[in-house]
């Protein structure tokens, strides 16, 4: 074989090897740039033990409880969390007038008609030192009669005896 051709051939191979390597590096770099975010998030993903996770959960719950306790205006599912009263545009009036002497539970545990609530207010004014509620009284009564009205559950209505068609039960046969 001609040594000249052999040498050229070898050089060519070396050159192609270099070209391939550069191409390979370019492709790898390109792919890395495309996947950089994913790779980083995967590598940085923290892994926790079960106890650590539990502790984090407890911490978050504690934080939530503190937030609720500190937040006087927080309303969840229509209930004012701090007092347990139904949320309403007049709620602040009711809170101011009705929770200074006792818990709002006395309200949420009671049911009465507007007249019934009026009676309770009159009773508190006569015997417990509740002051005159002035022009707020109708607003408060509206609120109470709307959200803490007597529930309609209870037993069915009495039968209308006159309307019943009676028959004799035949037990002979
Ligand atoms: C000046 C203090 C005071 C204020 C203000 C006050 N109450 Fe009372 N209330 C009392 C006292 C004292 C009782 C009796 C508590 C007990 O029996 O433990 C009472 C009892 C109640 C009861 C229970 C009544 C029963 O028959 O068991 C309800 C309901 C009630 N209050 C609602 C209200 C509402 C609604 C308001 C706002 C309009 C209000 N209270 C504001 C002092 C007050």
Coordinates of N, CA and C and ligand atoms in Angstrom, one line a residue:
X1 N 0.8 -1.2 0.0 CA 0.0 0.0 0.0 C 0.9 1.3 0.0
X2 N 0.4 2.3 -0.7 CA 1.1 3.5 -0.7 C 1.1 4.2 0.7
X3 N 2.3 4.4 1.3 CA 2.3 4.9 2.7 C 1.6 6.3 2.7
X4 N 1.7 7.1 1.6 CA 1.1 8.4 1.6 C -0.4 8.4 1.8
X5 N -1.0 7.5 1.0 CA -2.5 7.3 1.1 C -2.9 6.9 2.4
X6 N -2.1 5.9 3.0 CA -2.4 5.4 4.3 C -2.4 6.5 5.3
X7 N -1.4 7.3 5.3 CA -1.3 8.4 6.2 C -2.4 9.4 6.1
X8 N -2.8 9.7 4.8 CA -3.9 10.6 4.6 C -5.2 10.0 5.2
X9 N -5.4 8.8 4.9 CA -6.6 8.1 5.4 C -6.7 8.2 6.9
X10 N -5.5 7.9 7.6 CA -5.5 8.0 9.0 C -5.9 9.4 9.5
X11 N -5.3 10.4 8.9 CA -5.6 11.8 9.2 C -7.1 12.1 9.1
X12 N -7.6 11.6 8.0 CA -9.0 11.8 7.7 C -9.9 11.2 8.8
X13 N -9.5 10.0 9.2 CA -10.3 9.3 10.3 C -10.2 10.2 11.6
X14 N -9.0 10.7 11.9 CA -8.8 11.5 13.1 C -9.7 12.7 13.1
X15 N -9.7 13.3 11.9 CA -10.5 14.5 11.7 C -11.9 14.2 11.9
X16 N -12.4 13.1 11.3 CA -13.8 12.8 11.5 C -14.2 12.5 13.0
X17 N -13.2 11.8 13.6 CA -13.4 11.6 15.1 C -13.6 12.9 15.8
X18 N -12.7 13.8 15.5 CA -12.9 15.1 16.2 C -14.2 15.8 15.9
X19 N -14.6 15.7 14.6 CA -15.9 16.3 14.2 C -17.0 15.7 15.0
X20 N -17.0 14.4 15.1 CA -18.0 13.6 15.8 C -18.1 14.0 17.3
X21 N -16.9 14.1 17.9 CA -16.8 14.5 19.3 C -17.4 15.9 19.5
X22 N -17.1 16.8 18.7 CA -17.6 18.2 18.8 C -19.1 18.2 18.6
X23 N -19.6 17.4 17.7 CA -21.0 17.3 17.4 C -21.7 16.7 18.7
X24 N -21.1 15.7 19.2 CA -21.6 15.0 20.4 C -21.8 16.0 21.5
X25 N -20.7 16.8 21.7 CA -20.7 17.8 22.8 C -21.8 18.8 22.6
X26 N -21.9 19.3 21.3 CA -22.9 20.3 21.0 C -24.3 19.8 21.4
X27 N -24.5 18.5 20.9 CA -25.9 17.9 21.2 C -26.1 17.8 22.7
X28 N -25.1 17.3 23.4 CA -25.3 17.1 24.9 C -25.6 18.5 25.5
X29 N -24.8 19.5 25.1 CA -25.0 20.8 25.7 C -26.4 21.3 25.4
X30 N -26.8 21.1 24.2 CA -28.2 21.6 23.8 C -29.2 20.9 24.6
X31 N -29.1 19.6 24.8 CA -30.1 18.8 25.5 C -30.1 19.3 27.0
X32 N -28.9 19.5 27.5 CA -28.8 20.0 28.9 C -29.5 21.3 29.1
X33 N -29.3 22.2 28.1 CA -29.9 23.5 28.2 C -31.5 23.4 28.2
X34 N -31.9 22.4 27.4 CA -33.4 22.3 27.3 C -34.0 21.7 28.5
X35 N -33.2 20.8 29.2 CA -33.8 20.0 30.3 C -33.2 20.6 31.7
X36 N -32.5 21.7 31.6 CA -31.9 22.2 32.8 C -32.8 22.3 34.0
X37 N -34.0 23.0 33.7 CA -34.9 23.2 34.8 C -35.4 21.9 35.5
X38 N -35.7 21.0 34.6 CA -36.2 19.7 35.1 C -35.1 19.0 35.9
X39 N -33.9 19.0 35.3 CA -32.8 18.3 36.0 C -32.6 19.0 37.4
X40 N -32.6 20.3 37.4 CA -32.3 21.0 38.7 C -33.4 20.7 39.7
X41 N -34.7 20.7 39.3 CA -35.7 20.5 40.3 C -35.6 19.0 40.8
X42 N -35.2 18.1 39.8 CA -35.1 16.7 40.3 C -34.0 16.6 41.3
X43 N -32.9 17.2 41.0 CA -31.7 17.1 41.9 C -32.0 17.8 43.3
X44 N -32.7 18.9 43.2 CA -32.9 19.7 44.5 C -34.1 19.2 45.2
X45 N -34.9 18.3 44.7 CA -36.1 17.9 45.4 C -35.7 17.4 46.7
X46 N -36.2 18.0 47.8 CA -35.9 17.5 49.1 C -36.7 16.3 49.4
X47 N -36.0 15.4 50.2 CA -36.8 14.2 50.6 C -36.9 14.2 52.1
X48 N -38.1 14.0 52.6 CA -38.3 14.0 54.0 C -38.6 12.7 54.6
X49 N -38.3 12.5 55.8 CA -38.7 11.3 56.5 C -40.2 11.4 56.9
X50 N -40.8 10.3 57.3 CA -42.2 10.4 57.7 C -42.4 11.3 58.9
X51 N -41.4 11.3 59.8 CA -41.6 12.1 61.0 C -41.5 13.6 60.6
X52 N -40.6 13.9 59.7 CA -40.4 15.3 59.3 C -41.7 15.8 58.7
X53 N -42.3 14.9 57.8 CA -43.5 15.3 57.2 C -44.6 15.6 58.2
X54 N -44.7 14.7 59.2 CA -45.7 14.8 60.2 C -45.6 16.1 60.9
X55 N -44.3 16.4 61.3 CA -44.0 17.6 62.0 C -44.4 18.8 61.2
X56 N -44.1 18.8 59.9 CA -44.4 19.9 59.1 C -45.9 20.1 59.0
X57 N -46.7 19.0 59.0 CA -48.1 19.1 58.9 C -48.7 19.7 60.2
X58 N -48.1 19.3 61.3 CA -48.6 19.8 62.6 C -48.3 21.3 62.7
X59 N -47.1 21.6 62.2 CA -46.7 23.0 62.3 C -47.6 23.9 61.5
X60 N -48.0 23.4 60.3 CA -48.9 24.2 59.4 C -50.3 24.3 60.1
X61 N -50.7 23.3 60.8 CA -52.0 23.3 61.4 C -52.0 24.3 62.6
X62 N -50.9 24.2 63.3 CA -50.7 25.2 64.4 C -50.8 26.6 63.9
X63 N -50.1 26.8 62.8 CA -50.0 28.2 62.2 C -51.4 28.6 61.9
X64 N -52.2 27.7 61.3 CA -53.5 28.0 60.8 C -54.4 28.4 62.0
X65 N -54.2 27.6 63.1 CA -55.0 27.9 64.3 C -54.7 29.3 64.8
X66 N -53.4 29.6 64.9 CA -53.0 30.9 65.4 C -53.6 32.0 64.5
X67 N -53.6 31.8 63.2 CA -54.1 32.7 62.3 C -55.6 33.0 62.5
X68 N -56.3 31.9 62.7 CA -57.8 31.9 63.0 C -58.0 32.7 64.2
X69 N -57.2 32.4 65.3 CA -57.5 33.0 66.6 C -57.2 34.5 66.5
X70 N -56.2 34.9 65.7 CA -55.9 36.3 65.6 C -56.8 37.1 64.6
X71 N -57.4 36.4 63.8 CA -58.2 37.1 62.7 C -59.7 37.2 63.1
X72 N -60.1 38.3 63.6 CA -61.4 38.5 64.1 C -62.5 38.5 63.0
X73 N -62.0 38.7 61.7 CA -63.0 38.8 60.7 C -63.2 37.5 59.9
X74 N -62.4 36.5 60.3 CA -62.4 35.3 59.4 C -63.8 34.6 59.4
X75 N -64.3 34.4 58.2 CA -65.6 33.7 58.0 C -65.4 32.4 57.2
X76 N -65.9 31.3 57.7 CA -65.8 30.1 56.9 C -67.1 29.5 56.8
X77 N -67.5 29.1 55.6 CA -68.8 28.5 55.3 C -70.0 29.3 56.0
X78 N -69.9 30.6 56.0 CA -71.0 31.4 56.5 C -71.0 31.6 58.0
X79 N -70.0 31.0 58.7 CA -69.9 31.2 60.1 C -68.7 32.0 60.5
X80 N -69.0 33.0 61.4 CA -67.9 33.8 61.9 C -67.1 33.0 62.9
X81 N -65.8 32.7 62.6 CA -65.1 31.7 63.4 C -64.9 32.1 64.8
X82 N -64.7 33.3 65.1 CA -64.3 33.8 66.4 C -65.5 33.6 67.4
X83 N -66.7 33.8 66.9 CA -67.9 33.8 67.8 C -68.8 32.6 67.5
X84 N -68.7 32.0 66.3 CA -69.6 31.0 65.9 C -71.0 31.5 65.4
X85 N -71.1 32.8 65.3 CA -72.4 33.4 64.8 C -72.4 33.4 63.3
X86 N -73.6 33.4 62.8 CA -73.8 33.4 61.3 C -73.3 34.8 60.8
X87 N -72.5 34.7 59.7 CA -72.0 36.0 59.1 C -73.2 36.7 58.5
X88 N -73.1 38.1 58.6 CA -74.2 38.9 58.1 C -73.7 40.3 58.1
X89 N -74.3 41.2 57.4 CA -73.8 42.6 57.3 C -74.0 43.3 58.7
X90 N -74.9 42.8 59.5 CA -75.1 43.4 60.8 C -74.4 42.6 61.9
X91 N -73.6 41.7 61.5 CA -73.0 40.9 62.6 C -72.2 41.7 63.6
X92 N -71.4 42.7 63.1 CA -70.6 43.5 64.0 C -71.5 44.2 65.1
X93 N -72.7 44.6 64.7 CA -73.6 45.3 65.7 C -74.0 44.3 66.7
X94 N -74.3 43.0 66.3 CA -74.7 42.0 67.2 C -73.6 41.6 68.2
X95 N -72.4 41.5 67.6 CA -71.2 41.2 68.4 C -71.0 42.3 69.5
X96 N -71.1 43.5 69.0 CA -70.8 44.6 70.0 C -71.9 44.6 71.1
X97 N -73.1 44.4 70.7 CA -74.2 44.5 71.7 C -74.4 43.3 72.6
X98 N -74.0 42.1 72.0 CA -74.5 40.9 72.7 C -73.4 40.0 73.2
X99 N -72.1 40.3 73.1 CA -71.1 39.4 73.5 C -70.2 40.0 74.6
X100 N -70.6 41.2 75.1 CA -69.7 41.8 76.2 C -69.9 41.1 77.5
X101 N -71.1 40.6 77.8 CA -71.4 39.9 79.1 C -71.3 38.4 79.1
X102 N -71.6 37.8 77.9 CA -71.6 36.4 77.9 C -71.1 35.9 76.5
X103 N -70.9 34.6 76.4 CA -70.4 34.0 75.2 C -71.5 34.1 74.1
X104 N -71.1 34.1 72.9 CA -72.1 34.1 71.8 C -72.8 32.8 71.7
X105 N -72.3 31.8 72.5 CA -72.9 30.5 72.5 C -74.4 30.5 73.0
X106 N -74.6 31.5 74.0 CA -75.9 31.6 74.5 C -76.9 32.0 73.3
X107 N -76.4 32.7 72.3 CA -77.3 33.0 71.2 C -77.4 31.8 70.3
X108 N -76.2 31.2 69.9 CA -76.3 30.2 68.9 C -77.0 28.9 69.4
X109 N -77.1 28.8 70.7 CA -77.8 27.6 71.3 C -79.3 27.9 71.5
X110 N -79.7 29.1 71.2 CA -81.1 29.4 71.4 C -81.9 29.6 70.1
X111 N -83.1 29.3 70.1 CA -84.0 29.5 69.0 C -85.2 30.2 69.5
X112 N -85.6 31.3 68.8 CA -86.9 32.0 69.2 C -87.4 32.8 68.0
X113 N -88.6 33.1 68.1 CA -89.2 34.0 67.1 C -88.7 35.4 67.4
X114 N -89.1 36.4 66.6 CA -88.7 37.8 66.8 C -89.2 38.2 68.2
X115 N -90.5 37.8 68.4 CA -91.1 38.2 69.7 C -90.4 37.6 70.9
X116 N -90.0 36.3 70.7 CA -89.2 35.6 71.7 C -87.9 36.2 72.0
X117 N -87.2 36.7 71.0 CA -85.9 37.4 71.2 C -86.1 38.7 71.9
X118 N -87.2 39.4 71.5 CA -87.5 40.7 72.1 C -87.7 40.4 73.6
X119 N -88.5 39.4 74.0 CA -88.7 39.1 75.4 C -87.4 38.8 76.1
X120 N -86.5 38.1 75.5 CA -85.2 37.8 76.2 C -84.4 39.1 76.4
X121 N -84.5 40.0 75.4 CA -83.8 41.3 75.5 C -84.4 42.1 76.7
X122 N -85.7 42.1 76.7 CA -86.4 42.9 77.7 C -86.1 42.3 79.1
X123 N -86.0 41.0 79.1 CA -85.6 40.3 80.4 C -84.2 40.7 80.8
X124 N -83.3 40.7 79.9 CA -81.9 41.1 80.2 C -81.8 42.5 80.7
X125 N -82.7 43.4 80.0 CA -82.7 44.8 80.4 C -83.2 45.0 81.8
X126 N -84.3 44.2 82.1 CA -84.9 44.3 83.4 C -84.1 43.8 84.5
X127 N -83.4 42.6 84.3 CA -82.7 41.9 85.4 C -81.2 41.8 85.3
X128 N -80.6 42.0 84.1 CA -79.2 41.7 83.9 C -78.4 43.0 83.5
X129 N -79.0 44.1 83.5 CA -78.3 45.4 83.3 C -78.0 45.6 81.8
X130 N -78.7 44.9 80.9 CA -78.5 45.2 79.5 C -79.1 46.6 79.2
X131 N -78.3 47.4 78.5 CA -78.8 48.8 78.2 C -79.8 48.8 77.0
X132 N -80.4 50.0 76.9 CA -81.3 50.2 75.8 C -80.5 50.1 74.5
X133 N -81.0 49.4 73.6 CA -80.3 49.1 72.3 C -80.6 50.2 71.3
X134 N -81.5 51.1 71.5 CA -81.7 52.2 70.6 C -82.1 51.7 69.2
X135 N -81.6 52.4 68.3 CA -82.0 52.1 66.9 C -81.4 50.8 66.4
X136 N -80.5 50.3 67.2 CA -79.9 49.0 66.7 C -80.8 47.8 67.0
X137 N -81.8 48.1 67.9 CA -82.6 46.9 68.4 C -83.3 46.2 67.2
X138 N -83.9 47.0 66.3 CA -84.6 46.3 65.2 C -83.6 45.5 64.3
X139 N -82.4 46.1 64.1 CA -81.4 45.4 63.3 C -81.0 44.0 64.0
X140 N -80.8 44.2 65.3 CA -80.4 43.0 66.1 C -81.5 41.9 66.0
X141 N -82.8 42.4 66.2 CA -83.9 41.5 66.2 C -84.1 40.8 64.8
X142 N -83.8 41.6 63.8 CA -83.9 41.0 62.4 C -82.9 39.9 62.3
X143 N -81.7 40.2 62.7 CA -80.6 39.2 62.6 C -81.0 38.0 63.4
X144 N -81.4 38.1 64.7 CA -81.7 37.0 65.5 C -82.9 36.2 64.9
X145 N -83.9 36.9 64.5 CA -85.1 36.2 64.0 C -84.8 35.5 62.7
X146 N -83.8 36.0 61.9 CA -83.5 35.4 60.6 C -82.7 34.1 60.8
X147 N -81.6 34.2 61.7 CA -80.7 33.1 61.7 C -81.0 32.1 62.9
X148 N -81.7 32.6 63.9 CA -81.9 31.8 65.1 C -83.4 31.7 65.4
X149 N -84.1 31.4 64.3 CA -85.6 31.2 64.4 C -85.8 29.8 64.9
X150 N -87.0 29.5 65.4 CA -87.4 28.2 65.8 C -87.3 27.3 64.6
X151 N -86.7 26.1 64.8 CA -86.7 25.2 63.6 C -88.0 24.5 63.4
X152 N -88.3 24.1 62.2 CA -89.6 23.6 61.8 C -89.7 22.1 62.0
X153 N -88.5 21.5 62.4 CA -88.6 20.0 62.7 C -89.6 19.8 63.9
X154 N -89.7 18.7 64.4 CA -90.7 18.5 65.5 C -91.7 17.5 64.9
X155 N -92.7 17.3 65.7 CA -93.6 16.2 65.3 C -94.5 16.7 64.2
X156 N -95.2 15.7 63.5 CA -96.1 16.0 62.5 C -97.3 16.7 63.1
X157 N -98.1 17.3 62.2 CA -99.4 17.9 62.7 C -100.4 16.9 63.2
X158 N -101.2 17.3 64.1 CA -102.3 16.3 64.5 C -103.2 15.9 63.4
X159 N -103.7 14.7 63.5 CA -104.6 14.2 62.4 C -105.9 15.0 62.5
X160 N -106.5 15.3 61.4 CA -107.9 15.9 61.4 C -108.9 14.8 61.5
X161 N -109.4 14.6 62.8 CA -110.2 13.4 63.1 C -111.5 13.4 62.2
X162 N -112.0 14.6 61.9 CA -113.3 14.7 61.2 C -113.2 14.2 59.8
X163 N -111.9 14.3 59.2 CA -111.8 14.0 57.8 C -111.5 12.5 57.6
X164 N -111.3 11.8 58.6 CA -110.9 10.4 58.5 C -112.1 9.5 58.2
X165 N -112.0 8.6 57.3 CA -113.1 7.7 57.0 C -112.9 6.4 57.8
X166 N -113.6 6.2 58.8 CA -113.4 5.0 59.7 C -114.0 3.8 59.1
X167 N -113.5 2.7 59.4 CA -114.2 1.4 58.9 C -114.1 0.4 60.1
X168 N -115.0 -0.6 60.1 CA -115.0 -1.6 61.1 C -114.0 -2.7 60.7
X169 N -113.1 -3.0 61.5 CA -112.2 -4.1 61.2 C -112.9 -5.4 61.4
X170 N -113.0 -6.2 60.4 CA -113.7 -7.5 60.5 C -112.7 -8.6 60.9
X171 N -112.9 -9.1 62.1 CA -111.9 -10.1 62.6 C -112.5 -11.5 62.6
X172 N -113.8 -11.7 62.1 CA -114.5 -13.0 62.2 C -113.9 -14.0 61.3
X173 N -113.5 -13.7 60.1 CA -113.1 -14.7 59.1 C -111.7 -15.2 59.4
Ligands
LIG1 C1 -75.3 43.6 80.3 C2 -74.9 42.2 80.0 C3 -75.6 41.5 78.9 C4 -75.6 41.8 77.6 C5 -75.0 43.1 76.9 C6 -76.4 40.8 76.9 N1 -76.8 39.9 77.8 FE1 -77.7 38.1 77.3 N2 -77.6 37.6 79.2 C7 -77.0 38.3 80.2 C8 -77.0 37.5 81.4 C9 -76.4 37.9 82.8 C10 -77.7 36.3 81.1 C11 -77.9 35.1 82.0 C12 -76.7 34.2 81.8 C13 -76.9 32.9 82.5 O1 -78.0 32.5 82.8 O2 -75.9 32.2 82.6 C14 -78.0 36.4 79.7 C15 -78.7 35.4 79.0 C16 -78.9 35.4 77.6 C17 -79.5 34.3 76.9 C18 -80.1 33.0 77.5 C19 -81.5 33.3 77.9 C20 -82.2 32.1 78.4 O3 -83.4 32.1 78.4 O4 -81.5 31.1 78.7 C21 -79.6 34.7 75.6 C22 -80.2 33.9 74.5 C23 -79.0 36.0 75.5 N3 -78.6 36.4 76.8 C24 -78.9 36.7 74.4 C25 -78.4 38.0 74.3 C26 -78.4 38.8 73.2 C27 -79.0 38.4 71.8 C28 -77.8 40.0 73.5 C29 -77.6 41.2 72.6 C30 -78.9 41.9 72.3 C31 -77.4 39.9 74.9 N4 -77.7 38.7 75.3 C32 -76.7 40.9 75.5 C33 -76.4 39.5 80.2 C34 -76.3 40.2 79.0

